XYZ file of C-alpha atoms in Angstrom:
676
model
C 16.662 -79.831 11.106
C 15.319 -78.068 14.147
C 15.982 -74.400 14.725
C 17.375 -73.226 18.043
C 14.645 -72.220 20.449
C 15.977 -68.661 20.715
C 16.249 -68.086 16.978
C 12.530 -68.021 16.364
C 11.846 -65.541 19.158
C 14.751 -63.334 17.999
C 13.397 -63.188 14.476
C 9.956 -62.328 15.808
C 11.408 -59.411 17.750
C 13.296 -58.166 14.667
C 10.161 -58.407 12.546
C 8.158 -56.574 15.200
C 10.701 -53.758 15.324
C 10.819 -53.465 11.530
C 7.044 -53.372 11.212
C 6.244 -50.870 13.950
C 9.199 -48.458 14.069
C 9.244 -45.796 11.350
C 10.755 -42.403 10.642
C 8.359 -39.685 11.914
C 9.913 -36.912 9.779
C 9.203 -38.518 6.403
C 6.414 -40.926 7.459
C 8.217 -43.766 5.646
C 8.566 -47.135 7.333
C 12.068 -48.315 8.076
C 13.249 -51.317 6.119
C 16.791 -51.594 7.352
C 16.615 -55.390 7.604
C 14.933 -57.927 5.365
C 12.086 -59.811 6.970
C 13.169 -63.297 7.866
C 10.022 -64.293 9.603
C 6.610 -64.127 8.017
C 3.686 -63.859 10.333
C 0.354 -65.416 9.455
C -1.511 -63.133 7.091
C -4.691 -61.692 8.487
C -7.054 -59.014 7.292
C -5.749 -56.513 9.808
C -2.129 -57.215 8.854
C -2.949 -56.894 5.149
C -4.631 -53.569 5.788
C -1.708 -52.372 7.829
C 0.820 -53.486 5.240
C -1.124 -51.901 2.374
C -1.370 -48.652 4.273
C 2.337 -48.839 4.930
C 3.096 -49.400 1.258
C 0.904 -46.492 0.184
C 2.552 -44.210 2.704
C 6.062 -44.916 1.480
C 5.952 -44.619 -2.278
C 9.223 -44.156 -4.097
C 8.009 -41.180 -6.121
C 7.295 -39.119 -3.039
C 4.333 -37.309 -4.635
C 1.792 -38.213 -1.972
C 1.264 -35.920 0.986
C 0.659 -36.996 4.535
C -2.630 -36.138 6.179
C -0.660 -34.354 8.898
C 1.104 -32.075 6.443
C 0.988 -28.337 6.871
C -0.875 -27.802 3.609
C -3.562 -30.390 4.334
C -7.142 -29.211 4.007
C -8.584 -28.469 7.414
C -11.933 -30.064 8.131
C -14.631 -27.407 8.294
C -18.308 -28.169 8.949
C -20.450 -27.778 5.858
C -22.626 -24.995 7.311
C -19.532 -22.989 8.255
C -17.761 -23.350 4.905
C -19.095 -20.187 3.127
C -18.296 -18.044 6.164
C -14.898 -19.715 6.531
C -13.981 -19.044 2.893
C -15.185 -15.442 3.102
C -12.976 -14.895 6.173
C -10.041 -16.347 4.261
C -10.802 -13.810 1.534
C -10.858 -11.069 4.161
C -7.430 -12.179 5.363
C -6.196 -12.022 1.774
C -7.772 -8.727 0.690
C -7.982 -6.754 3.977
C -5.038 -8.053 5.991
C -3.925 -4.519 6.900
C -7.315 -3.648 8.430
C -7.800 -6.642 10.760
C -5.915 -8.209 13.615
C -4.544 -11.341 11.956
C -4.093 -13.230 15.231
C -7.736 -12.680 16.204
C -8.818 -13.586 12.685
C -6.897 -16.845 12.965
C -8.681 -17.546 16.257
C -12.020 -16.962 14.520
C -11.054 -19.361 11.729
C -10.096 -21.985 14.296
C -13.494 -21.543 15.917
C -15.192 -22.426 12.624
C -13.116 -25.565 12.120
C -14.985 -27.491 14.822
C -18.529 -27.972 16.023
C -17.352 -27.485 19.621
C -14.566 -24.896 19.542
C -12.388 -24.137 22.527
C -13.093 -20.793 24.170
C -10.083 -18.803 25.304
C -10.487 -16.298 28.134
C -7.842 -13.841 29.307
C -7.598 -12.967 32.985
C -5.377 -9.904 33.148
C -4.047 -8.367 36.321
C -3.527 -4.631 36.461
C 0.262 -4.069 36.552
C 0.754 -7.375 38.421
C -0.876 -10.771 37.977
C -0.842 -12.025 41.577
C -4.506 -11.223 42.123
C -5.408 -12.672 38.716
C -3.650 -15.956 39.553
C -5.429 -16.079 42.909
C -8.840 -15.551 41.286
C -8.217 -18.240 38.649
C -7.113 -20.694 41.327
C -10.319 -20.124 43.257
C -12.428 -20.567 40.104
C -10.824 -23.871 39.129
C -10.176 -25.437 42.543
C -12.249 -28.454 43.590
C -13.541 -27.875 47.125
C -14.105 -31.599 47.776
C -10.508 -32.543 47.039
C -7.211 -31.668 48.630
C -5.010 -28.962 47.221
C -3.648 -30.091 43.882
C -0.111 -29.861 42.675
C -1.151 -27.392 39.970
C -2.374 -24.994 42.687
C 0.983 -25.076 44.405
C 2.773 -24.608 41.101
C 0.534 -21.717 40.098
C 0.932 -19.889 43.421
C 4.687 -20.581 43.675
C 5.545 -19.596 40.098
C 3.309 -16.525 40.254
C 5.099 -15.354 43.411
C 8.690 -16.033 42.271
C 8.164 -14.581 38.772
C 8.382 -17.746 36.645
C 4.992 -16.902 35.133
C 5.746 -13.203 34.801
C 5.328 -13.459 31.016
C 2.001 -15.206 31.492
C 0.700 -18.749 31.644
C -1.914 -20.653 29.661
C -4.139 -23.019 31.650
C -5.625 -25.976 29.793
C -7.595 -29.000 30.839
C -5.649 -32.207 31.299
C -3.155 -34.028 33.403
C 0.369 -32.810 33.938
C 2.752 -34.407 31.400
C 5.424 -36.784 32.497
C 8.470 -34.802 33.569
C 10.779 -37.557 32.344
C 9.653 -37.056 28.737
C 10.784 -34.122 26.564
C 8.321 -31.241 26.785
C 6.992 -29.508 23.663
C 8.168 -25.983 22.910
C 5.480 -23.356 23.436
C 5.464 -19.578 23.207
C 4.287 -19.279 26.822
C 4.243 -21.772 29.722
C 1.277 -24.148 29.673
C -0.201 -25.486 32.911
C -2.469 -28.531 32.619
C -5.238 -28.532 35.223
C -7.695 -31.454 35.705
C -10.571 -29.103 36.512
C -14.195 -29.933 35.833
C -14.835 -26.266 35.051
C -12.411 -26.354 32.118
C -13.710 -29.698 30.853
C -17.376 -28.844 31.186
C -17.084 -25.429 29.550
C -14.402 -26.441 27.000
C -12.388 -23.404 27.957
C -8.782 -22.383 28.457
C -7.556 -19.417 30.469
C -4.668 -17.081 29.736
C -3.237 -15.379 32.826
C -1.147 -12.281 32.218
C -0.901 -8.617 33.190
C -1.567 -5.264 31.587
C 0.146 -2.000 32.386
C -2.084 0.719 33.751
C -1.613 4.502 33.799
C 1.119 5.797 36.062
C 0.456 8.243 38.890
C -3.120 8.758 37.792
C -2.159 10.355 34.469
C -5.174 11.022 32.275
C -4.983 8.975 29.098
C -8.159 10.442 27.700
C -7.171 12.794 24.888
C -3.433 12.253 25.414
C -2.976 8.563 24.615
C -5.490 6.086 23.279
C -5.371 2.385 24.044
C -6.760 -0.035 21.476
C -9.052 -2.922 22.336
C -6.300 -5.346 21.242
C -4.539 -4.619 24.534
C -7.319 -6.628 26.241
C -8.488 -9.032 23.526
C -5.092 -9.741 21.950
C -2.521 -9.186 24.719
C 1.118 -9.319 23.721
C 3.322 -11.811 25.529
C 7.106 -11.502 25.439
C 8.799 -14.762 24.458
C 12.583 -15.158 24.899
C 14.309 -16.043 21.634
C 17.971 -15.953 22.712
C 20.127 -16.785 25.688
C 20.849 -13.102 26.168
C 17.235 -12.459 27.146
C 16.102 -10.967 23.862
C 12.341 -11.328 23.526
C 9.859 -11.482 20.697
C 6.377 -10.150 21.274
C 3.642 -12.611 20.325
C -0.053 -11.789 20.356
C -2.318 -14.175 22.234
C -5.888 -13.613 20.966
C -8.831 -14.410 23.240
C -12.614 -14.380 22.972
C -13.228 -12.401 26.161
C -11.216 -10.692 28.861
C -11.515 -10.278 32.618
C -9.563 -7.355 34.066
C -8.663 -8.045 37.702
C -7.645 -5.258 40.055
C -7.180 -4.944 43.806
C -8.499 -2.216 46.057
C -10.166 1.080 45.305
C -6.972 2.602 43.915
C -6.683 -0.236 41.430
C -10.362 0.183 40.555
C -9.815 3.864 39.723
C -6.805 3.035 37.558
C -8.767 0.313 35.764
C -11.682 2.687 35.166
C -9.278 5.278 33.782
C -7.698 2.667 31.520
C -11.044 1.462 30.198
C -12.212 5.037 29.645
C -9.177 5.743 27.492
C -9.582 2.576 25.415
C -10.950 2.910 21.914
C -13.472 0.099 21.424
C -14.325 0.259 17.735
C -16.914 -2.524 17.916
C -19.608 -2.888 20.563
C -18.812 -6.600 20.839
C -15.289 -5.752 21.989
C -16.580 -3.557 24.800
C -19.024 -6.229 25.916
C -16.249 -8.838 25.882
C -14.201 -6.987 28.509
C -15.364 -7.231 32.142
C -13.921 -5.775 35.324
C -13.566 -7.444 38.714
C -12.140 -5.804 41.826
C -10.858 -7.579 44.928
C -12.133 -5.748 48.036
C -12.127 -6.997 51.587
C -15.308 -6.868 53.690
C -17.369 -5.314 50.935
C -21.049 -6.122 51.290
C -22.571 -4.940 47.984
C -21.622 -7.266 45.138
C -21.765 -5.740 41.686
C -23.253 -7.235 38.562
C -22.604 -6.620 34.891
C -19.360 -4.978 33.818
C -17.998 -4.432 37.345
C -17.903 -7.381 39.718
C -16.677 -7.255 43.326
C -15.119 -10.265 45.036
C -13.329 -10.922 48.293
C -10.571 -13.378 47.438
C -9.388 -13.657 51.045
C -12.823 -14.727 52.287
C -13.125 -17.223 49.417
C -9.741 -18.719 50.316
C -10.811 -19.018 53.948
C -13.975 -20.866 52.958
C -12.038 -23.191 50.624
C -9.502 -23.946 53.362
C -12.329 -24.622 55.867
C -14.073 -27.305 53.782
C -10.767 -28.916 52.933
C -9.986 -29.211 56.641
C -13.257 -30.941 57.352
C -16.497 -31.675 55.551
C -18.325 -30.641 58.683
C -17.415 -27.025 57.881
C -19.345 -27.112 54.581
C -21.843 -24.577 55.920
C -19.091 -22.112 56.754
C -17.597 -22.690 53.284
C -20.929 -22.024 51.631
C -21.497 -18.780 53.523
C -18.007 -17.458 52.881
C -18.082 -18.558 49.253
C -21.375 -16.803 48.578
C -20.373 -13.699 50.540
C -17.093 -13.479 48.627
C -18.934 -12.952 45.322
C -17.270 -15.898 43.575
C -20.569 -17.380 42.291
C -21.072 -14.256 40.143
C -17.592 -14.720 38.712
C -18.247 -18.419 38.062
C -21.449 -17.479 36.235
C -19.532 -15.003 34.083
C -17.042 -17.714 33.165
C -19.864 -20.060 32.182
C -21.545 -17.405 30.035
C -18.244 -16.687 28.303
C -17.989 -20.299 27.182
C -19.011 -21.432 23.712
C -20.141 -24.796 25.080
C -23.036 -23.126 26.911
C -24.213 -20.954 24.010
C -27.138 -21.821 21.799
C -27.725 -21.049 18.146
C -26.314 -21.943 14.761
C -22.914 -20.498 15.730
C -21.359 -20.239 19.220
C -21.825 -16.826 20.784
C -18.108 -16.144 21.476
C -17.157 -17.051 17.891
C -20.004 -14.951 16.537
C -19.022 -11.942 18.675
C -15.383 -12.315 17.621
C -16.201 -12.457 13.893
C -18.666 -9.587 14.149
C -16.152 -7.380 15.966
C -13.459 -8.204 13.406
C -15.706 -7.269 10.486
C -16.900 -4.096 12.201
C -13.339 -3.049 12.962
C -12.193 -3.843 9.424
C -14.977 -1.786 7.844
C -14.327 1.080 10.262
C -10.605 1.005 9.445
C -11.390 1.050 5.728
C -13.642 4.066 6.196
C -10.972 5.839 8.243
C -8.378 5.039 5.584
C -10.636 6.433 2.859
C -11.271 9.549 4.946
C -7.570 10.084 5.606
C -6.778 9.590 1.913
C -9.455 12.082 0.907
C -8.205 14.537 3.527
C -4.629 14.108 2.318
C -5.678 14.679 -1.290
C -7.701 17.707 -0.256
C -4.694 19.069 1.649
C -2.517 18.649 -1.429
C -5.103 20.344 -3.651
C -5.468 24.100 -4.051
C -7.823 26.077 -1.885
C -10.635 28.077 -3.447
C -8.959 31.399 -2.648
C -5.618 30.332 -4.139
C -7.313 28.991 -7.252
C -9.326 32.213 -7.691
C -6.176 34.327 -7.348
C -4.256 32.197 -9.844
C -7.109 32.200 -12.357
C -7.378 35.978 -12.069
C -3.614 36.323 -12.578
C -3.713 34.025 -15.624
C -6.583 35.986 -17.135
C -4.716 39.272 -16.632
C -1.583 37.735 -18.109
C -3.475 36.655 -21.225
C -5.015 40.084 -21.711
C -1.720 41.951 -21.252
C 0.164 39.501 -23.480
C -2.202 40.002 -26.433
C -2.100 43.770 -25.990
C 1.701 43.724 -25.919
C 1.803 41.525 -29.026
C -0.335 43.955 -31.017
C 1.276 47.149 -29.780
C 4.829 45.774 -29.927
C 4.588 44.546 -33.501
C 2.789 47.742 -34.607
C 5.531 49.919 -33.148
C 8.162 47.643 -34.665
C 6.795 47.994 -38.206
C 6.702 51.786 -37.868
C 10.137 52.084 -36.267
C 13.192 53.705 -37.819
C 15.083 50.409 -38.011
C 12.335 48.753 -39.996
C 12.220 51.686 -42.414
C 15.862 50.995 -43.152
C 14.605 47.877 -44.956
C 12.434 49.753 -47.435
C 12.330 48.056 -50.817
C 14.342 50.673 -52.591
C 17.099 50.485 -49.913
C 17.707 46.788 -50.415
C 20.466 47.475 -52.925
C 22.790 48.682 -50.169
C 20.975 47.182 -47.069
C 20.624 43.592 -48.179
C 23.436 42.480 -45.847
C 21.844 44.235 -42.840
C 18.573 42.235 -42.953
C 19.698 39.721 -40.285
C 20.866 42.391 -37.828
C 17.725 44.499 -38.199
C 15.382 41.473 -37.871
C 17.256 40.311 -34.746
C 16.926 43.728 -33.137
C 13.208 44.030 -33.984
C 12.166 40.566 -32.774
C 14.266 40.769 -29.613
C 12.888 44.134 -28.500
C 9.343 44.014 -29.897
C 8.170 40.382 -29.715
C 6.744 39.758 -26.173
C 9.609 40.929 -23.920
C 7.310 41.963 -21.040
C 5.222 38.800 -21.490
C 8.336 36.711 -21.015
C 9.025 38.394 -17.682
C 5.372 37.896 -16.721
C 5.699 34.162 -17.433
C 8.598 33.986 -14.976
C 6.482 35.780 -12.377
C 3.491 33.480 -12.870
C 5.747 30.410 -12.768
C 6.993 31.552 -9.392
C 3.448 31.962 -8.112
C 2.548 28.489 -9.365
C 5.603 27.011 -7.664
C 4.677 28.806 -4.450
C 1.242 27.174 -4.641
C 2.824 23.727 -5.010
C 2.388 23.419 -8.802
C 5.296 22.505 -11.033
C 5.198 24.986 -13.962
C 6.299 22.536 -16.650
C 5.079 22.484 -20.215
C 3.604 19.329 -21.730
C 5.914 16.801 -23.386
C 6.679 17.924 -26.929
C 5.591 15.609 -29.670
C 8.346 13.886 -31.598
C 8.672 15.111 -35.191
C 8.044 12.633 -37.928
C 11.538 12.682 -39.356
C 13.522 12.255 -36.127
C 13.197 8.491 -35.808
C 16.565 6.828 -35.864
C 16.641 3.267 -37.129
C 19.597 1.245 -35.996
C 21.387 -0.353 -38.916
C 22.328 -3.996 -39.156
C 26.021 -3.131 -38.750
C 25.319 -1.254 -35.523
C 23.222 -4.145 -34.269
C 26.131 -6.442 -34.955
C 28.487 -4.106 -33.098
C 26.230 -4.223 -30.047
C 27.007 -7.899 -29.638
C 30.752 -7.255 -29.504
C 32.395 -6.840 -26.070
C 32.890 -3.218 -25.105
C 35.435 -1.991 -22.550
C 33.954 -0.592 -19.346
C 35.374 2.915 -19.749
C 34.253 3.129 -23.355
C 30.753 1.971 -22.433
C 30.524 4.536 -19.641
C 31.711 7.285 -21.979
C 29.133 6.347 -24.598
C 26.379 6.311 -22.001
C 27.410 9.748 -20.735
C 27.611 11.355 -24.173
C 24.713 9.793 -26.044
C 21.270 11.351 -25.612
C 18.597 9.327 -23.810
C 16.785 7.035 -26.211
C 13.861 4.692 -26.108
C 14.098 1.300 -27.811
C 11.060 0.223 -29.796
C 10.859 -3.239 -31.360
C 9.492 -3.263 -34.896
C 9.039 -6.188 -37.266
C 7.923 -4.959 -40.689
C 9.501 -7.747 -42.751
C 9.618 -10.587 -40.300
C 13.081 -9.656 -38.969
C 13.625 -7.960 -35.635
C 14.801 -4.374 -35.835
C 15.430 -1.859 -33.076
C 14.193 1.675 -33.553
C 15.947 4.216 -31.343
C 13.711 7.178 -30.590
C 14.846 10.231 -28.558
C 12.888 10.622 -25.357
C 11.210 14.062 -25.276
C 11.960 16.030 -22.140
C 9.503 18.413 -20.456
C 10.288 22.112 -20.778
C 9.599 24.832 -18.189
C 6.908 27.327 -19.104
C 9.300 30.200 -18.415
C 11.502 29.173 -21.364
C 8.647 28.809 -23.857
C 8.767 32.363 -25.192
C 12.559 32.546 -25.394
C 12.819 29.228 -27.244
C 9.989 30.199 -29.613
C 11.591 33.614 -30.195
C 14.885 31.977 -31.092
C 13.181 29.644 -33.546
C 11.202 32.499 -35.153
C 14.299 34.677 -35.332
C 16.343 32.026 -37.101
C 13.509 31.249 -39.497
C 12.810 34.953 -40.236
C 16.467 35.806 -40.795
C 16.963 32.864 -43.125
C 13.766 33.456 -45.081
C 13.943 37.258 -45.341
C 17.646 37.389 -46.140
C 17.200 34.815 -48.883
C 14.143 36.641 -50.206
C 15.943 40.025 -50.232
C 18.909 38.603 -52.092
C 16.652 36.927 -54.637
C 14.614 40.112 -55.142
C 17.719 42.246 -55.702
C 19.144 39.675 -58.090
C 15.882 39.473 -60.040
C 15.617 43.263 -60.247
C 19.154 43.631 -61.493
C 18.633 40.786 -63.944
C 15.454 42.264 -65.396
C 17.055 45.698 -65.584
C 20.112 44.277 -67.317
C 18.003 42.316 -69.776
C 15.911 45.359 -70.608
C 19.090 47.439 -71.101
C 20.535 44.803 -73.429
C 17.265 44.617 -75.336
C 17.284 48.423 -75.644
C 20.815 48.395 -77.055
C 19.898 45.705 -79.573
C 16.842 47.707 -80.593
C 18.947 50.837 -81.034
C 21.490 49.007 -83.189
C 19.016 47.040 -85.327
C 16.684 49.864 -86.311
C 17.500 52.833 -88.516
C 19.767 55.359 -86.951
C 18.147 58.041 -84.917
C 15.716 55.703 -82.986
C 17.019 56.664 -79.506
C 13.513 57.194 -78.306
C 12.432 53.598 -78.890
C 15.546 52.185 -77.234
C 15.119 54.423 -74.168
C 11.475 53.454 -73.888
C 12.338 49.754 -73.720
C 15.012 50.354 -71.085
C 12.668 52.557 -69.025
C 9.824 50.058 -69.188
C 12.120 47.161 -68.201
C 13.551 49.078 -65.292
C 10.094 50.189 -64.125
C 8.786 46.648 -64.317
C 11.749 45.307 -62.354
C 11.309 47.945 -59.633
C 7.528 47.366 -59.505
C 8.035 43.637 -59.127
C 10.743 44.241 -56.519
C 8.379 46.385 -54.490
C 5.574 43.840 -54.713
C 7.727 40.841 -53.789
C 9.290 42.658 -50.823
C 5.883 43.792 -49.636
C 4.615 40.193 -49.722
C 7.696 38.937 -47.860
C 7.415 41.551 -45.103
C 3.673 40.991 -44.725
C 4.257 37.249 -44.466
C 6.809 37.935 -41.723
C 4.367 40.216 -39.889
C 1.566 37.621 -40.016
C 3.922 34.825 -39.031
C 5.182 36.663 -35.969
C 1.674 37.672 -34.957
C 0.199 34.197 -35.420
C 3.105 32.525 -33.626
C 2.771 35.025 -30.782
C -0.927 34.263 -30.390
C -0.209 30.541 -30.511
C 2.460 30.636 -27.827
C 0.312 32.857 -25.599
C -2.677 30.547 -25.954
C -0.513 27.497 -25.270
C 0.992 29.028 -22.127
C -2.401 30.191 -20.850
C -4.003 26.827 -21.598
C -1.187 24.952 -19.877
C -1.412 27.182 -16.795
C -5.164 26.718 -16.595
C -4.694 22.955 -16.966
C -2.108 22.889 -14.173
C -4.366 24.879 -11.858
C -7.350 22.678 -12.681
C -5.368 19.471 -12.065
C -4.019 20.809 -8.792
C -7.539 21.753 -7.668
C -8.942 18.337 -8.505
C -8.727 15.563 -5.870
C -7.270 12.581 -7.720
C -6.951 9.278 -5.876
C -4.564 6.532 -6.825
C -6.417 3.940 -8.875
C -4.409 1.046 -7.435
C -5.159 2.024 -3.833
C -8.791 2.704 -4.680
C -9.208 -0.703 -6.303
C -7.460 -2.420 -3.388
C -9.744 -0.690 -0.891
C -12.836 -1.610 -2.903
C -11.781 -5.242 -2.987
C -11.237 -5.181 0.778
C -14.671 -3.607 1.338
C -16.308 -6.208 -0.882
C -14.581 -9.020 1.024
C -15.704 -7.635 4.402
C -19.256 -7.069 3.158
C -19.386 -10.628 1.788
C -18.243 -12.021 5.137
C -20.899 -9.945 6.920
C -23.570 -11.320 4.621
C -22.461 -14.888 5.306
C -22.486 -14.251 9.058
C -26.006 -12.787 8.892
C -27.187 -15.674 6.729
C -25.792 -18.185 9.211
C -27.689 -16.570 12.076
C -31.077 -16.865 10.339
């Protein structure tokens, strides 16, 4: 059975469409229809089909070679420098211009990198557009459409945000145009092709009304070598500033007034690296100016160059006039500068523009790191105490220590010889035993470091005035204050708790610190109170309260025990005397009285000795505790002053800065090694 003549051709068309149309977003070939026609198998078709099968696996684990995370091809000799610059971007991103660093990385990804040059007009870009047109125009051909577009759009403001000129033919207007941050103008110029260069035309704002920027406002070199272009991001006209890094810059100005403004702008610019200053050149458009400058300042006559270009385009016979006007206009010097700025014309292991860009980036990064370290050291020094303040505080602390020890000795000595203390003589304990607490409270309150306590408040104020927080060190947690949460409480923690009850418990319970312990293989939670720092001014009052409570409790208990023992011994001796009197022959009153007298004397002697030991223990305890608290306060004050006088830098910032310095130094070594 014969097939219709149109069926075979229709199937061929369907097979052709199925084989060559694919989804560009997922790089998988479309298989919407089954193949009904099988073409003859050839080696090329097998290769194509195998590649298609590998590109459209069902697992989806393979990555396309055009993916964002694909490894960029870098020449072998550039790889160490490329990796070191990536490390610089990772470790020192805050100290480098990331857009310029990305341009340097792109320059190392090819043996023949594209050189980008910025031609910036001062305040306006009309003169800059005119100069670029003259540099790229072909004198032997008629005026191109790109020239008309450049002049027209520059005059009506379509290129007010800037324009990027690249080599190539203008794209087809019927096809959708790619989205770019700034307009791109494709120019089929031999200058761009031969030098492998692209030109960014934009403008830079100069000083107004001749205001002096020197000393008042500093311009960075990024204003020339990484100009910011405003890109509209919304229909309302909202713009986003995008940096456009370049290898070199040509500042174009018009007239002597523009030249003075440009000179003022360049004088106020802070060029950290020498390569940045050498990458910025100045050209001025002056009419009928005979002396043409060389080096950093070039003088051209754009009007005369346009006249010469128009003359040769009218007729080839006017080539001589074109040559004279072209040479007299100074455009050959500008063309030579453009050629020297190209990486295609440079010799050496690394293109000169890429080398200058990397060197300037590393120099700027190291300079910024040094400035950051200097500012950090200056900030730490500003926060630290001055020598005069430290000397005054140390002298005050020394005087405080001396006066505190003198007050401790004299105050306790006067207290032990006072009338109140004599009320607690050993023989008065029989009727004064209940007054021990009141008398001890009065003695310790009035005799134990009252003036020293006021001096601590005064010194704390002086420390606060000097910027030092007068806080005591964290108290150590006593051994017996650990609270171990029971199993029942752990079980209750898992039960739901109402919100108000939980908030009340949080507000009333003291702050605790949970510590996980596992002594027997089971998890337990140990709740430990968090010690809070205490002001130095409350050290003496808190210590006095503790000593007072301890002294009252100990001395009152001791006095009661002494009186009870004395009365007990006296009573026992009296009973023994009565038994002796009754058991011996009548008339032995002398023996019985002797026993009673000896017992009473022994009881009183022991009472005197025990009370003397108790009072001496109290005296030594108060004196030793006073010395301890004075030494602790003095030591803490000296420690605070010493810490405030010492410049302490944050370890995290210091380590981060060291890593950044190491990354920059490594990149510099790789750049120097590549140049050898």
